[in-house]
CSV table of C-alpha atoms in Angstrom, one decimal:
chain,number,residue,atom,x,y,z
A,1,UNK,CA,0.0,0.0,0.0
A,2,UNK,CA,-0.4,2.2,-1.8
A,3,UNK,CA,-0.7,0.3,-5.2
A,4,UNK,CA,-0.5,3.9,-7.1
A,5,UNK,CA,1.0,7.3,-7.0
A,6,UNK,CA,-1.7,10.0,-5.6
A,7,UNK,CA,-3.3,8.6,-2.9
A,8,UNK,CA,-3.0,10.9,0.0
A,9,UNK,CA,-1.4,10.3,3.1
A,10,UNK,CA,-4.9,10.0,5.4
A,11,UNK,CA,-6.1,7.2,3.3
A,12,UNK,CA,-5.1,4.6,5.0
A,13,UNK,CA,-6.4,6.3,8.2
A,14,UNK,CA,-9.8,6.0,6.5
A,15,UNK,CA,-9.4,2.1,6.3
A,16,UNK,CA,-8.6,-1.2,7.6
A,17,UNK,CA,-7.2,-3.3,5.4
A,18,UNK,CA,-7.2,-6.8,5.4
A,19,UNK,CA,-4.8,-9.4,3.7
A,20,UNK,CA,-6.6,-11.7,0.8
A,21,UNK,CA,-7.3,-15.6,1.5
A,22,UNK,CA,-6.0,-15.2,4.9
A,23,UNK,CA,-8.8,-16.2,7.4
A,24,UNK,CA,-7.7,-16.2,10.4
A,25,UNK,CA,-5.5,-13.0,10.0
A,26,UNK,CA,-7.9,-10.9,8.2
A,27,UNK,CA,-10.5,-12.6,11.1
A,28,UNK,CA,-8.7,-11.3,13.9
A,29,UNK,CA,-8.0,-7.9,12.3
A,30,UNK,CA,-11.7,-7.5,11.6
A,31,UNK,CA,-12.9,-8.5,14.9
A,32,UNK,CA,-10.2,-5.6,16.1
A,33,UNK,CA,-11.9,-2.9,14.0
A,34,UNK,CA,-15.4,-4.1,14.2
A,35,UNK,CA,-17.3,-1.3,15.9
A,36,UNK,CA,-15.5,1.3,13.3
A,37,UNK,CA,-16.4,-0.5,10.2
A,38,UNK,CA,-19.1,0.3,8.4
A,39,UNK,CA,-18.6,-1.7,5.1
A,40,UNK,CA,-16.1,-4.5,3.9
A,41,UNK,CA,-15.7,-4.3,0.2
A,42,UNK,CA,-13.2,-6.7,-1.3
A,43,UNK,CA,-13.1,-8.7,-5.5
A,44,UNK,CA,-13.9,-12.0,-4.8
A,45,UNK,CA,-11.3,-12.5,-7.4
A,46,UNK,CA,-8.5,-10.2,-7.8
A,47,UNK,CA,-8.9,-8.9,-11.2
A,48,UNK,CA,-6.2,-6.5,-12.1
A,49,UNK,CA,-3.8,-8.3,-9.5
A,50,UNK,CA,-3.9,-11.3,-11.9
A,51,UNK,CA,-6.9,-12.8,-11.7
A,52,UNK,CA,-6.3,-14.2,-8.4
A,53,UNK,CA,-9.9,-16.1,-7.1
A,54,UNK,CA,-10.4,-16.1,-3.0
A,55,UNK,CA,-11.0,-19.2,-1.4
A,56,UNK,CA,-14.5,-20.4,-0.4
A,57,UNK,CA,-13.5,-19.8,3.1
A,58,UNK,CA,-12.1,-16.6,3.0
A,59,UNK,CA,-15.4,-15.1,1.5
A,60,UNK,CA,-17.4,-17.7,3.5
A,61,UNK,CA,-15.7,-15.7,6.7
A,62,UNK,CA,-16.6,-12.4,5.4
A,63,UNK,CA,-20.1,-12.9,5.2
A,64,UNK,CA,-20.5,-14.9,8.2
A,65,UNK,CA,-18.7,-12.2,9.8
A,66,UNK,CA,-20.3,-9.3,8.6
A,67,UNK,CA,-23.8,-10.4,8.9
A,68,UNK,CA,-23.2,-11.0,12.7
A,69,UNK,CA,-22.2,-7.8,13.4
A,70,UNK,CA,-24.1,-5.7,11.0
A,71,UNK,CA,-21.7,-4.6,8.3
A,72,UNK,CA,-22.4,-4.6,4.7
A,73,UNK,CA,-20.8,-6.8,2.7
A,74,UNK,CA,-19.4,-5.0,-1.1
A,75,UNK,CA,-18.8,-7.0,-4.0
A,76,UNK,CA,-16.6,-5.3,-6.4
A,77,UNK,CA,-17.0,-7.4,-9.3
A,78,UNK,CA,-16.6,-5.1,-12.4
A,79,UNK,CA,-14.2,-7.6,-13.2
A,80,UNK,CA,-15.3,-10.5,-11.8
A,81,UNK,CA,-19.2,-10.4,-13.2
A,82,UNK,CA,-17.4,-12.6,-16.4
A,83,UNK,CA,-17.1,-15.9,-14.1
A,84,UNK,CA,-20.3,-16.9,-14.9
A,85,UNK,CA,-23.7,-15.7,-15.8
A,86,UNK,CA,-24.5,-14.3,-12.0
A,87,UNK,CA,-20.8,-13.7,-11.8
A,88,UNK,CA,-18.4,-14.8,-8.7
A,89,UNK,CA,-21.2,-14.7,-6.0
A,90,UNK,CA,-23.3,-16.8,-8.3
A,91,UNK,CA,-19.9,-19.2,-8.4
A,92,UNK,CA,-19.3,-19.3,-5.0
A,93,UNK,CA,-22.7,-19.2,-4.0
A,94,UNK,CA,-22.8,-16.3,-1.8
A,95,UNK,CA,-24.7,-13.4,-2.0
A,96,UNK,CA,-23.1,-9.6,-0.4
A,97,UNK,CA,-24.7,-7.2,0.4
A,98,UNK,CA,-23.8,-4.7,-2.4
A,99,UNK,CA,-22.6,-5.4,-6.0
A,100,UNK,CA,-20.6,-3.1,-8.3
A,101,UNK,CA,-20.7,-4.1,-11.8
A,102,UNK,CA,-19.0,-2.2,-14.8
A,103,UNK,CA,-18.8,-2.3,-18.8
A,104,UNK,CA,-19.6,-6.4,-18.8
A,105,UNK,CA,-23.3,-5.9,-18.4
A,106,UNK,CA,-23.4,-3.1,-21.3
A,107,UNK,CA,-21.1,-5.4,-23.9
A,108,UNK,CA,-17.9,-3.9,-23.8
A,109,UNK,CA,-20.0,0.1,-24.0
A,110,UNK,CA,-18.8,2.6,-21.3
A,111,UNK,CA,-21.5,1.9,-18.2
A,112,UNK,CA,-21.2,1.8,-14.3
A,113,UNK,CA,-23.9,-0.1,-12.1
A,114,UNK,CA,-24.6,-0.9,-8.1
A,115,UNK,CA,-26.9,-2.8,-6.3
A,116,UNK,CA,-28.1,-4.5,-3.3
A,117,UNK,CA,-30.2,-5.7,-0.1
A,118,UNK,CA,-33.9,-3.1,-0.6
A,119,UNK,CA,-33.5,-1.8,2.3
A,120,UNK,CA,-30.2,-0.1,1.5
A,121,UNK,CA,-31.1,1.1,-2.2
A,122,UNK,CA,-34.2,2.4,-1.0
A,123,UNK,CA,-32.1,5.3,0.4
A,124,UNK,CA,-31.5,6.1,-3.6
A,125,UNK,CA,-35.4,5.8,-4.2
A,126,UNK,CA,-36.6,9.6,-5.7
A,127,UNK,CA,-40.4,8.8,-4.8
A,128,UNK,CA,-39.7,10.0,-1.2
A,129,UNK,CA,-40.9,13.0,-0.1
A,130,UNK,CA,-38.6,15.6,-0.1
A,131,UNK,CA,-36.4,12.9,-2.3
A,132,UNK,CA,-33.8,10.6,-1.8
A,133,UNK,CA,-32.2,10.4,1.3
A,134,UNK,CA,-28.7,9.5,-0.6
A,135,UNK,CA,-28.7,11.4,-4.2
A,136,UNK,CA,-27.1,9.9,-7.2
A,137,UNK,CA,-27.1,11.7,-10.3
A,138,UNK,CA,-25.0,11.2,-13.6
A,139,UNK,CA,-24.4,13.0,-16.6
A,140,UNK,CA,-24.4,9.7,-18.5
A,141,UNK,CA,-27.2,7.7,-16.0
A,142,UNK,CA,-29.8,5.8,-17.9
A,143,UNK,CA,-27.9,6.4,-21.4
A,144,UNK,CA,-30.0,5.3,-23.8
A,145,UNK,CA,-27.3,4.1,-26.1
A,146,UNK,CA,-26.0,2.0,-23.2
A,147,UNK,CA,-29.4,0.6,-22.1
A,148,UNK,CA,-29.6,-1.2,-25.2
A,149,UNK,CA,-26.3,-2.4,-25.6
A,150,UNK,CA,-27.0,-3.9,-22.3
A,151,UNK,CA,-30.1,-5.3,-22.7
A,152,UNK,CA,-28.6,-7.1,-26.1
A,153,UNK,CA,-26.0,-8.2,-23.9
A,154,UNK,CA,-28.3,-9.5,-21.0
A,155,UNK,CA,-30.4,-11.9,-24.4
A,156,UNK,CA,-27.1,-13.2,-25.9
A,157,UNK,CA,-25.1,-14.2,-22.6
A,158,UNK,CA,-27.3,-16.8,-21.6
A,159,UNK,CA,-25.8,-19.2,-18.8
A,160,UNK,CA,-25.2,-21.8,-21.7
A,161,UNK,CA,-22.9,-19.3,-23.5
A,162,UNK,CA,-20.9,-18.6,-19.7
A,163,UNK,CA,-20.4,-22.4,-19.6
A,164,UNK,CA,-19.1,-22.5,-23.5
A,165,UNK,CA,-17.0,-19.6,-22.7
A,166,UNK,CA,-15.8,-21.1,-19.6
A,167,UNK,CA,-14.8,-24.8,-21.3
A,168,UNK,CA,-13.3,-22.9,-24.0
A,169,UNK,CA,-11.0,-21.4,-21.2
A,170,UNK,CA,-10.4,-24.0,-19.2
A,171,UNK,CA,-8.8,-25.5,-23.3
A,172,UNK,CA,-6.5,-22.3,-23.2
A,173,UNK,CA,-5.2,-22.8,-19.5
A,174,UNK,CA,-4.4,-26.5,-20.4
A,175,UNK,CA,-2.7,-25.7,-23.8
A,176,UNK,CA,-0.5,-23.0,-21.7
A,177,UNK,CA,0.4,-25.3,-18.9
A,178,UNK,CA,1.3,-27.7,-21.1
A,179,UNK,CA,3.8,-24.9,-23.1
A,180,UNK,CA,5.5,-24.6,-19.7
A,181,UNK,CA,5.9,-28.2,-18.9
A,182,UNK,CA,7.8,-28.5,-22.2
A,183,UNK,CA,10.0,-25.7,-22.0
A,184,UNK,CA,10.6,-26.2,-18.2
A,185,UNK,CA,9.8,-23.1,-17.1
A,186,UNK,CA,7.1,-22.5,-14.0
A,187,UNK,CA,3.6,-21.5,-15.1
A,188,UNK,CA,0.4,-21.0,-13.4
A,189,UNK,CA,-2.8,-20.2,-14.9
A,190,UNK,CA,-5.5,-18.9,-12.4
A,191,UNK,CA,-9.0,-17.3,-12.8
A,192,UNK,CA,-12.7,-18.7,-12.6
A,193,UNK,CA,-15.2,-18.9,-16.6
A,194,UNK,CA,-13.2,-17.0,-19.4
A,195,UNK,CA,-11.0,-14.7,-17.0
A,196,UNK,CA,-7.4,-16.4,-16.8
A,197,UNK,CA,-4.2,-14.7,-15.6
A,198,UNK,CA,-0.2,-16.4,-16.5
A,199,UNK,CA,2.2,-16.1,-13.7
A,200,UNK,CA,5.9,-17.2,-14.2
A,201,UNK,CA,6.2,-18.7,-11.1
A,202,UNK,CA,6.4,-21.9,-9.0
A,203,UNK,CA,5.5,-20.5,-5.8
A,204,UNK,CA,2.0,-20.9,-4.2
A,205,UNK,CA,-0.4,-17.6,-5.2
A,206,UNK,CA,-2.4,-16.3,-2.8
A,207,UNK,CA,-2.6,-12.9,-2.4
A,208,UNK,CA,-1.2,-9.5,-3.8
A,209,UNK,CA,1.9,-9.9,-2.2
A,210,UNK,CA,2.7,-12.9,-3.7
A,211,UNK,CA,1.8,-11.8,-7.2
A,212,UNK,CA,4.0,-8.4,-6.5
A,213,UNK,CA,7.2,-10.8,-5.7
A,214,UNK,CA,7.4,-12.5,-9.5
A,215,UNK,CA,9.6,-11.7,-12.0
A,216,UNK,CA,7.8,-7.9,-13.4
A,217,UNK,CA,11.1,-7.3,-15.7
A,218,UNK,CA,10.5,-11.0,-17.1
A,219,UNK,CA,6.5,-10.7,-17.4
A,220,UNK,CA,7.0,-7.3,-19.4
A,221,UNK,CA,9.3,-9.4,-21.6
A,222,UNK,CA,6.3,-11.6,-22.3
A,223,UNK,CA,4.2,-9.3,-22.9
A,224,UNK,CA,6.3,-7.2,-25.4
A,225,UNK,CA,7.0,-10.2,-26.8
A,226,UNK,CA,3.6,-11.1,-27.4
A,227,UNK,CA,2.9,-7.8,-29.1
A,228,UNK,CA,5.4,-8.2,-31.8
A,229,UNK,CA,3.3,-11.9,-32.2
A,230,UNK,CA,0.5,-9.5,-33.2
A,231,UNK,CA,-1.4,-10.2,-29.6
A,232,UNK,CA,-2.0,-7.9,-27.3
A,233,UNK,CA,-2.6,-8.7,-23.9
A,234,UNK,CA,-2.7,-6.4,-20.5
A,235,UNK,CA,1.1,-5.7,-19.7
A,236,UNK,CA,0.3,-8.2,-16.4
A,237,UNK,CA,-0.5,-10.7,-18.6
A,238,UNK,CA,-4.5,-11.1,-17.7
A,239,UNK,CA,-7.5,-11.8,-20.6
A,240,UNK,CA,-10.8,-13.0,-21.2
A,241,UNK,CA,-11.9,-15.2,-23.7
A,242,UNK,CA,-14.9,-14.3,-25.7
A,243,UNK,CA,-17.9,-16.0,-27.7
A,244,UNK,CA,-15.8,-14.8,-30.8
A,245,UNK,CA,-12.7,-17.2,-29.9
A,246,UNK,CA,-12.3,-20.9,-31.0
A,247,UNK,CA,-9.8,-22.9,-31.2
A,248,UNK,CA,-7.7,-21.8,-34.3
A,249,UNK,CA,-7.2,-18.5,-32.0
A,250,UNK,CA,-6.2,-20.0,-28.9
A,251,UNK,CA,-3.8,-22.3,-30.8
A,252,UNK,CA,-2.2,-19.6,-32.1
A,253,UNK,CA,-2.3,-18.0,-29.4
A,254,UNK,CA,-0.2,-20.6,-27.3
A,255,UNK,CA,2.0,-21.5,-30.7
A,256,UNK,CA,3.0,-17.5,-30.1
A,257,UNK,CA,3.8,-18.5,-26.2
A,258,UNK,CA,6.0,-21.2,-27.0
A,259,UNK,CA,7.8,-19.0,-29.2
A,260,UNK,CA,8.3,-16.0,-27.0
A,261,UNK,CA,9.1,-18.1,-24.7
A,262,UNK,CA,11.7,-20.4,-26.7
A,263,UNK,CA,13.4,-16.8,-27.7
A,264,UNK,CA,13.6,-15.6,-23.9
A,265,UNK,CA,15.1,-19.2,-22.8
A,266,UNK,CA,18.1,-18.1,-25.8
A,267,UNK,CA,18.7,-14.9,-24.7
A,268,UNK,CA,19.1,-16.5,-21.1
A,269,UNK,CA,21.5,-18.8,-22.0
């Protein structure tokens, strides 16, 4: 902390933060700072860290937790909605409190949305008298342009299209597994449906710290490497698959891999 430049020096006095997939730590620090907290928002998979998925007991603790001592429980999952058609808390099969969703539920077109338990969005309602107790306006709320590109988007990703987008992933991971067993060099594939992340590394993942401590200079490599391939990825090496995708691409996709890779291991030696 802090992951980026800007952030002023009271924000961490504004929070408690709490380290991912660590129960009985992030437990204990909770239960230290329950009477000041009024929310708990965390991705129940890390999406920009490297599509890093919690545990089932990690978020299991979290909502135990929170419901017992009356704090609400955010899901941030403008990345994580992808993992399936109800997205993470559909996957793990709980439900927060709160959910912020982002450009997934308008097809790729610029949109922001939030939701949750009635009795906290009907602080938002603008039937009240005297109006909302909590306003919310937007220069770009209820876009029309949006609205339909979402409501497209809501007919054509049905749960059977999640599932083929998710088998079509879980192809991708194997082929680029299988590139690293070949080449000996230490791969790990994580994310949940079509999200997937590469890490260079043979060391157990499971939180930000341990995705901070791989090889950046090496992944940049990869990544540069796969631009001159004619792919381009993010430069931490994360992507989705979409409905588009088949087989030919993802082929090709790990047949460019293997041959960044292959170059990287000759420039080593």
């Amino acid at each position: 902390m802090p992951a980026t430049e800007g952030l002023g020096e009271g924000t961490l006095d504004q929070v408690v933060v709490i380290p991912f997939n660590e129960t009985t730590i992030a437990k204990r620090r909770l239960e230290e700072n329950k009477d000041d907290l009024a929310a708990v928002i965390i991705e129940p998979m890390l999406g920009s860290v490297g599509m890093l998925p919690a545990t089932s007991e990690f978020l299991s603790m979290l909502r135990e937790f929170t419901a017992d001592n009356g704090i609400i429980l955010i899901f941030d999952e403008v990345i994580s909605y992808r993992a399936s058609s109800g997205g993470c808390q559909e996957y793990y099969g709980i439900t927060p409190d709160m959910t912020s969703l982002g450009k997934i539920i308008g097809g790729g077109f610029s949109i922001g949305a939030f939701g949750g338990k009635k009795s906290i969005m009907d602080l938002y309602d603008p039937s009240q008298t005297g109006g909302p107790r909590v306003a919310h306006a937007g220069t770009f709320n209820a876009n029309p342009v949006t609205m339909l590109a979402g409501a497209a988007t809501l007919d054509e990703l049905t749960p059977a299209v999640y599932q083929e987008l998710a088998e079509k992933t879980d192809y991708l991971k194997s082929e680029i597994l299988k590139v690293g067993k070949e080449l000996e060099i230490p791969i790990q594939v994580t994310g949940i449906g079509s999200l997937f992340g590469i890490h260079f590394t043979g060391e157990e993942l499971v939180g930000y710290r341990d995705i901070a401590a791989e090889d950046a200079a090496f992944r940049h490599k990869v990544f540069l490497g796969m631009l001159n391939e004619g792919i381009l990825m993010a430069s931490n090496l994360v992507g989705a698959v979409s409905t588009e995708l088949g087989i030919t691409e993802m082929d090709a996709f790990t047949a460019a891999l293997r041959r960044v890779l292959e170059r990287a291991l000759a420039q080593a030696n």
